[in-house]
Amino acid sequence: MDPRRPEDALGLLLAARTGRLTRRQILSRGLQLGLSTPAILALLAACQRGGETATPTTAPAGATPQAAQTPTAGRRESENREFVVLFFGGVPDLDPQSAYDNQASALFLACYEMLIKLKGESTFEYEPMLAREWSHNENFTEFTFKLPPNAVFHDGSPCDADAVKRSFTRFLKMGRGPVNVISRFVEDPDEQIQVVDPTTIKFVMAKPQPLFLAAMASEYGPLVVSPKAWDEHKTATDEFAHDWFSQNIVGTGPYKPVELLQQERFVFERFDQYHGERPFFDRIIARVVPEDATRRQLMETGEAHGCAYINPEDLLAMKQNPNLQVIEYDTTEVDWIRMNYALLNTKARQGFCYAWPYQEVIEKVLRGFARPINGPIADTVIGYDPSIPTYTTDLQKAKQLLTEAGIKEGDTFTYMYSSGDQTDAAMAQLFQANLAQIGIRLELQQVERAALLELAYGDTPPEQRPHFMSGGWWPDYNDSWNQIYPNYHSDSVGSKGSNAMFYRNPEVDRLMNQLKDAASEDEIRRLTGQIVKILTWDDPAAIFYAQIRKATVLQKDIRGFVPNPIYINSYNFWAMWREAL
Amino acid sequence: MERTGYAPTTRTISTLAERSTRTRSLLDSIRDFLTQSPLNLVGVVLIAVFLFLVAFGSLLAPHDPVQPNVAVKLQPPSSTYWFGTDELGRDILSRVMSGAKYSLGVAFIILSIAVLVGTIVGLIAGYAGGIVDELLMRVTDLFLAFPALVLAMAIAATLGRTLENTVIALTVVYWPWYARLVRGQVLWLKEREFVEAARAIGASPLRILGRHILPNTLAVVIVQLTLDVGYAVLATSGLSFIGLGAQPPTPEWGTMIAGARTFFREAWWYITFPGLALTLTVLGFNLLGDGLRDFLDPRTRRR
Amino acid sequence: MIVHLIVRRLFFLVFVLLGLSLITFVLSHVVPRDPARIIAGPRASPEAVEKIRKEYGLDQPLWRQYVRYLSGLIHLDFGKSLTSRRPVSEDLARYLPATIELALYAMLFAVVVGIPLGVLSAVRRNSFLDLIGRTISILGLSIPSFWLALILQFFLFAQLGLLPDGQRLPVGVKEPPRVTGLFTVDALLAGNFGLFLLALKHLLMPSFVLGLAALAIVTRMVRSGMLEVLGQDYIRTARAKGLQPHVVILRHALKNALLPAVTVIGLQFGLLMGGAVLVEIIFSWPGIGRYTFQAIQNFDYNAVISVTLVIGAAYVLVNLLVDVIYVLLDPRIRVT
């Protein structure tokens, strides 16, 4: 909170409490008052605990998700110490320094550790994970982490500063998957990572890096693996033992693996030498169930205890089920329909933005598990600018713009989306129907998820890509640059990033390069706002149709779960427990 | 590999088919067939209904089968929407009616091509004999050794998920069966007197094949065809069900069932009606095919 | 003559394997997909993708990849799966028994129900009983397995909680020590009857759905076989001698009618394994069908080709077996 103007914050707080202002209005007013985004978000969290940010719909009173803070003593614990979560697909790569996969990271939080993690629901405050404490110098060039003396890996080897350094060295030199999360800050691990003493490790930056801690708390990449296992399993052709790590787990986390069947299930057991507090559950089991309907059935019969992959339609029904709690939370995810920059001119893209069925999609397809958004930056992310207007459906205007763009009635466009997702299919058909009303044909192409990713992030020239491609994204850590750069910078086209529709706008590029090195939050917000305005209005890159609100379904006796807008679909296994009801 | 599930019966069918067309009028045969078992009648009626839908289903549909109307999503069956509505508010009755064209119509296309290709290959192989026969039959066997659904899935996944590619995939799966069937017939007919006679008077091979052999293989092929329509419908909708065939908003029945899974509990009608349509269609053809075979097979004709 | 037949067929097997592998290989490479990109994941750097491409030999020209694959095959090395990242042979060893077990139980169901049904239908031809029998069997053949599976799963698992939703065993239950890979058999071998029952319970729904189609075929084969036999002279003689009808049917007719029927049933087994794909997907059955489906979706070439080869080879061998049995049983039959 900004100490300079306490009265402003107080006014906002009161407004929020009494419900006079919506979340977005509060953000907007707060920013006008010169408060920082984190401050406002903290404010909101403080006055809406258990309210809008995380709502257990059917949890008994007094058992809000904040139970993590209650001391272990005095709680009525159940005898059943097994927790079964459901996944929608297999996890082929279990190497935490290579996998860039939502489900994989949910698994990793059971068995691997970052040095620090995000605190509770916050996206900019941290708490200990592997490191006990940490500090940085005033200009954010030196970061020091203190490790516990008793940390050991599942293979029994000690996890000291040297081991952490070697682990990060492996991550950075192997250069797989999420390496960019840390390599943005640490280019030369040998020089920049320093072992001070066995329990102290220091990261030294070339220039001020205020976002380094945020990146270190990302669940993608900066997890610590056992250097002993690395040494034992590296081969002449595989110096990083990636093959081995992609199928085995040796970390410092509270759970150690018992059975890892990558397309079927993952079974973990409590790790007795865990350096931290002893977790409640004896076993964590993740089961792969590809069918939506089956996942719902398993939750309703009580065979599974947690699932983050339930479609909106089922969520609404499950909210009525007294045996389940549906915990909703805001995320940093924005979903969008990329538009082909090479095939569609500016007017055409603007026209299509007006043709999207925004309200129908949010109300009837996403069933309220989303809200309108004015660009690629969610209102939970630093840099969000509430002053940018949001599109609403206007077929008249769409038709006019499309005509100006040279598009005639009867012209056909292609729209590609990934199979297996009912909501994607429904949205596509609504868009198709809207366009049909103004005489434009939309051809739907459903492809396997793998094929979509391959096409989107491969080297197929833009002329051979569809006109529209559905997708979504959330940042690895709370940073607007991390969200925009891989998707809309011209450096990231084709296989060089995720700029799948070859968006190239020199002004956006220029602003983004400035944003990368922005030193203050004001500057971040100013630059992000300018970029978002171009991406949304002046030269649209995509139809930004919703900021996603997620929900995790739990059995009603599960306590201590705290969702986080960055750790989407993950669990804080270490703090969760089951109450005897 | 001369033996398959249906090889033993085919030979006798054709003798009988010949005999029945020669000695009795077609109408008599049809009447006999329909009265032999009530199931035969049921089969014919079912087929008639669905063939009618293939032709006129989309014309007669009371509502637009593809235009969404989210205001009336997931409505239970009512006087306006007899079969209820789906998640985008489309009338399920209209979708089921228009869907016949895709599920059943596509099966016909697949089998027509398969029969055409298979018959040509079978005729050539059977009549030419020798090395040509050997070569063609080994290729045929190669395709038979392919796990059918795997092949179909691979083709559909490679070429892209469209109904057209489903046609290609399933045609590739089905033609070898007809090639073998026809070849077997040709081998047998080749030695018959009337063919020998034709050859003796100097008829060209093309004429012998066209005038004497082909007509006599048709009966077998048609019986087999009837039995296969059911399989082809199931295969088409099965591929669509796993997302490799027809794409939304096409009201193909398998695609509809796939879409209905999510809404099973809230909307029983959504998954029920396309499934029933599918079952009844396949049932009709299986009843007809089974009845026909029973009717034409002398071994089972009388005791 | 049998030796001649076997040699000929084994020669043909080589041709089939070559042909299958070539067709699948070409098929999977027709479209310029980039499996390395898929493995690397959406946010991977180009360097990471390049690394994987090298690792899996995907950077080499097509024909070389094919030759490399073939030379591996000779040593029974199917290559590495791109999705599971294990040798495909390991995957096959894990998933194939699951499908075999499923198909076996489906067959068992079809035979146990189908033979009596077929016999009754034949004996009481065109009676009400025949009508019922034929209807049941044809209905079984007509109901789309994926639709029935969904409906059964909904009622028996979600609503009534009578049967498990799928899978081979509940999560967290330890598998029996591996001998055959068939859980019911392995559980009995280990003397663990409870585990046997548990595995059996998991088999009920999927094998019923899968067996239903086979049931129709079994019933039909038995019925027509019986009809033929019942029409023959020795049966009439036996009847004339005044033997009890059930003795005639069971002793004489069934015995003779069953042989061809069973052969055809054997051939259906291969068909069942193919039909298992949809059932396995719906019941989360970790078998070869679901594995193949996943492999195809992920452009996991090695896995798809290997499955094709294994099933293709099995088809040829089963055919050979059937023909050998035929020749042995009835020397008059000429088989090419």
GROMACS .gro file of N, CA and C in nm, chain A residues 291 293-294 296-297 300 311 313-314 317 360 364 367 417 419 422 425-426 429-430 432-433 437 444 446-448, chain B residues 66-68 70-71 73-74 87-88 90 95 157 161 243-244 246-249 258-259 261-266:
model
  162
  291GLU      N    1  -1.121  -3.810  -2.080
  291GLU     CA    2  -1.260  -3.779  -2.112
  291GLU      C    3  -1.321  -3.683  -2.011
  293ALA      N    4  -1.631  -3.615  -1.947
  293ALA     CA    5  -1.745  -3.671  -1.874
  293ALA      C    6  -1.697  -3.763  -1.763
  294THR      N    7  -1.592  -3.839  -1.791
  294THR     CA    8  -1.542  -3.932  -1.691
  294THR      C    9  -1.480  -3.858  -1.573
  296ARG      N   10  -1.565  -3.572  -1.460
  296ARG     CA   11  -1.674  -3.524  -1.376
  296ARG      C   12  -1.733  -3.638  -1.293
  297GLN      N   13  -1.753  -3.752  -1.358
  297GLN     CA   14  -1.812  -3.865  -1.287
  297GLN      C   15  -1.724  -3.910  -1.171
  300GLU      N   16  -1.770  -3.680  -0.886
  300GLU     CA   17  -1.901  -3.691  -0.822
  300GLU      C   18  -1.916  -3.820  -0.743
  311ASN      N   19  -1.500  -2.856  -1.754
  311ASN     CA   20  -1.549  -2.751  -1.844
  311ASN      C   21  -1.658  -2.667  -1.776
  313GLU      N   22  -1.958  -2.579  -1.830
  313GLU     CA   23  -2.093  -2.634  -1.819
  313GLU      C   24  -2.102  -2.727  -1.697
  314ASP      N   25  -2.003  -2.816  -1.686
  314ASP     CA   26  -2.001  -2.909  -1.574
  314ASP      C   27  -1.978  -2.836  -1.442
  317ALA      N   28  -2.294  -2.718  -1.291
  317ALA     CA   29  -2.370  -2.827  -1.230
  317ALA      C   30  -2.305  -2.872  -1.100
  360GLU      N   31  -2.215  -1.349  -2.593
  360GLU     CA   32  -2.265  -1.487  -2.601
  360GLU      C   33  -2.157  -1.583  -2.556
  364LYS      N   34  -2.276  -1.772  -2.252
  364LYS     CA   35  -2.336  -1.900  -2.287
  364LYS      C   36  -2.235  -2.011  -2.308
  367ARG      N   37  -1.978  -1.960  -1.969
  367ARG     CA   38  -2.070  -1.962  -1.857
  367ARG      C   39  -2.023  -1.877  -1.739
  417TYR      N   40  -0.898  -2.461  -3.481
  417TYR     CA   41  -0.898  -2.474  -3.336
  417TYR      C   42  -0.864  -2.618  -3.301
  419SER      N   43  -0.890  -2.989  -3.128
  419SER     CA   44  -0.999  -3.081  -3.102
  419SER      C   45  -1.008  -3.112  -2.954
  422GLN      N   46  -1.481  -2.876  -2.611
  422GLN     CA   47  -1.617  -2.841  -2.651
  422GLN      C   48  -1.637  -2.690  -2.655
  425ALA      N   49  -1.512  -2.543  -2.977
  425ALA     CA   50  -1.599  -2.575  -3.090
  425ALA      C   51  -1.723  -2.486  -3.088
  426ALA      N   52  -1.779  -2.465  -2.969
  426ALA     CA   53  -1.901  -2.385  -2.958
  426ALA      C   54  -1.875  -2.240  -2.998
  429GLN      N   55  -1.842  -2.195  -3.369
  429GLN     CA   56  -1.970  -2.201  -3.441
  429GLN      C   57  -2.051  -2.073  -3.423
  430LEU      N   58  -2.038  -2.010  -3.307
  430LEU     CA   59  -2.109  -1.883  -3.287
  430LEU      C   60  -2.049  -1.773  -3.375
  432GLN      N   61  -1.894  -1.825  -3.651
  432GLN     CA   62  -1.933  -1.863  -3.786
  432GLN      C   63  -2.074  -1.812  -3.817
  433ALA      N   64  -2.163  -1.826  -3.719
  433ALA     CA   65  -2.301  -1.783  -3.741
  433ALA      C   66  -2.309  -1.631  -3.754
  437GLN      N   67  -2.426  -1.404  -4.098
  437GLN     CA   68  -2.528  -1.299  -4.105
  437GLN      C   69  -2.486  -1.182  -4.192
  444LEU      N   70  -1.455  -2.406  -4.061
  444LEU     CA   71  -1.391  -2.448  -3.937
  444LEU      C   72  -1.299  -2.567  -3.962
  446GLN      N   73  -1.088  -2.834  -3.746
  446GLN     CA   74  -1.053  -2.888  -3.615
  446GLN      C   75  -0.930  -2.976  -3.632
  447VAL      N   76  -0.826  -2.952  -3.554
  447VAL     CA   77  -0.707  -3.037  -3.564
  447VAL      C   78  -0.664  -3.081  -3.425
  448GLU      N   79  -0.580  -3.184  -3.420
  448GLU     CA   80  -0.528  -3.229  -3.292
  448GLU      C   81  -0.451  -3.115  -3.228
  647VAL      N   82  -2.803  -2.584  -3.857
  647VAL     CA   83  -2.670  -2.534  -3.817
  647VAL      C   84  -2.671  -2.398  -3.750
  648GLN      N   85  -2.775  -2.318  -3.774
  648GLN     CA   86  -2.776  -2.182  -3.718
  648GLN      C   87  -2.797  -2.185  -3.566
  649PRO      N   88  -2.698  -2.135  -3.489
  649PRO     CA   89  -2.715  -2.137  -3.343
  649PRO      C   90  -2.820  -2.037  -3.297
  651VAL      N   91  -2.861  -1.933  -2.915
  651VAL     CA   92  -2.826  -1.967  -2.777
  651VAL      C   93  -2.937  -1.934  -2.677
  652ALA      N   94  -3.034  -1.856  -2.721
  652ALA     CA   95  -3.143  -1.823  -2.629
  652ALA      C   96  -3.221  -1.949  -2.588
  654LYS      N   97  -3.086  -2.270  -2.570
  654LYS     CA   98  -2.993  -2.382  -2.559
  654LYS      C   99  -3.042  -2.488  -2.460
  655LEU      N  100  -3.013  -2.614  -2.495
  655LEU     CA  101  -3.042  -2.728  -2.409
  655LEU      C  102  -3.186  -2.734  -2.357
  668GLU      N  103  -2.642  -2.758  -2.725
  668GLU     CA  104  -2.579  -2.653  -2.644
  668GLU      C  105  -2.577  -2.517  -2.714
  669LEU      N  106  -2.603  -2.516  -2.845
  669LEU     CA  107  -2.609  -2.388  -2.914
  669LEU      C  108  -2.752  -2.356  -2.954
  671ARG      N  109  -2.968  -2.543  -3.117
  671ARG     CA  110  -3.015  -2.594  -3.246
  671ARG      C  111  -3.110  -2.712  -3.223
  676ARG      N  112  -3.139  -3.169  -3.682
  676ARG     CA  113  -3.002  -3.214  -3.701
  676ARG      C  114  -2.996  -3.363  -3.730
  738ALA      N  115  -0.587  -3.867  -4.003
  738ALA     CA  116  -0.502  -3.774  -3.931
  738ALA      C  117  -0.399  -3.709  -4.024
  742ARG      N  118  -0.876  -3.357  -4.101
  742ARG     CA  119  -1.002  -3.409  -4.051
  742ARG      C  120  -1.118  -3.354  -4.132
  824GLY      N  121  -1.338  -3.743  -3.359
  824GLY     CA  122  -1.294  -3.614  -3.412
  824GLY      C  123  -1.218  -3.621  -3.542
  825LEU      N  124  -1.212  -3.740  -3.603
  825LEU     CA  125  -1.133  -3.751  -3.726
  825LEU      C  126  -1.218  -3.741  -3.852
  827ALA      N  127  -1.634  -3.595  -3.975
  827ALA     CA  128  -1.709  -3.473  -3.997
  827ALA      C  129  -1.678  -3.372  -3.887
  828GLN      N  130  -1.680  -3.245  -3.925
  828GLN     CA  131  -1.648  -3.138  -3.830
  828GLN      C  132  -1.773  -3.056  -3.798
  829PRO      N  133  -1.780  -3.001  -3.676
  829PRO     CA  134  -1.890  -2.912  -3.647
  829PRO      C  135  -1.889  -2.795  -3.745
  830PRO      N  136  -2.002  -2.740  -3.782
  830PRO     CA  137  -2.135  -2.772  -3.732
  830PRO      C  138  -2.206  -2.883  -3.808
  839ALA      N  139  -2.048  -3.708  -2.991
  839ALA     CA  140  -1.928  -3.657  -2.926
  839ALA      C  141  -1.958  -3.526  -2.855
  840GLY      N  142  -2.034  -3.439  -2.923
  840GLY     CA  143  -2.068  -3.310  -2.863
  840GLY      C  144  -2.159  -3.324  -2.743
  842ARG      N  145  -2.163  -3.553  -2.513
  842ARG     CA  146  -2.108  -3.618  -2.394
  842ARG      C  147  -2.104  -3.526  -2.274
  843THR      N  148  -2.064  -3.401  -2.301
  843THR     CA  149  -2.051  -3.305  -2.191
  843THR      C  150  -2.184  -3.279  -2.122
  844PHE      N  151  -2.291  -3.293  -2.199
  844PHE     CA  152  -2.422  -3.252  -2.147
  844PHE      C  153  -2.510  -3.371  -2.111
  845PHE      N  154  -2.445  -3.485  -2.096
  845PHE     CA  155  -2.517  -3.609  -2.071
  845PHE      C  156  -2.618  -3.591  -1.958
  846ARG      N  157  -2.572  -3.543  -1.846
  846ARG     CA  158  -2.656  -3.539  -1.728
  846ARG      C  159  -2.768  -3.435  -1.739
  847GLU      N  160  -2.734  -3.320  -1.794
  847GLU     CA  161  -2.833  -3.212  -1.798
  847GLU      C  162  -2.929  -3.230  -1.916
   0.00000   0.00000   0.00000
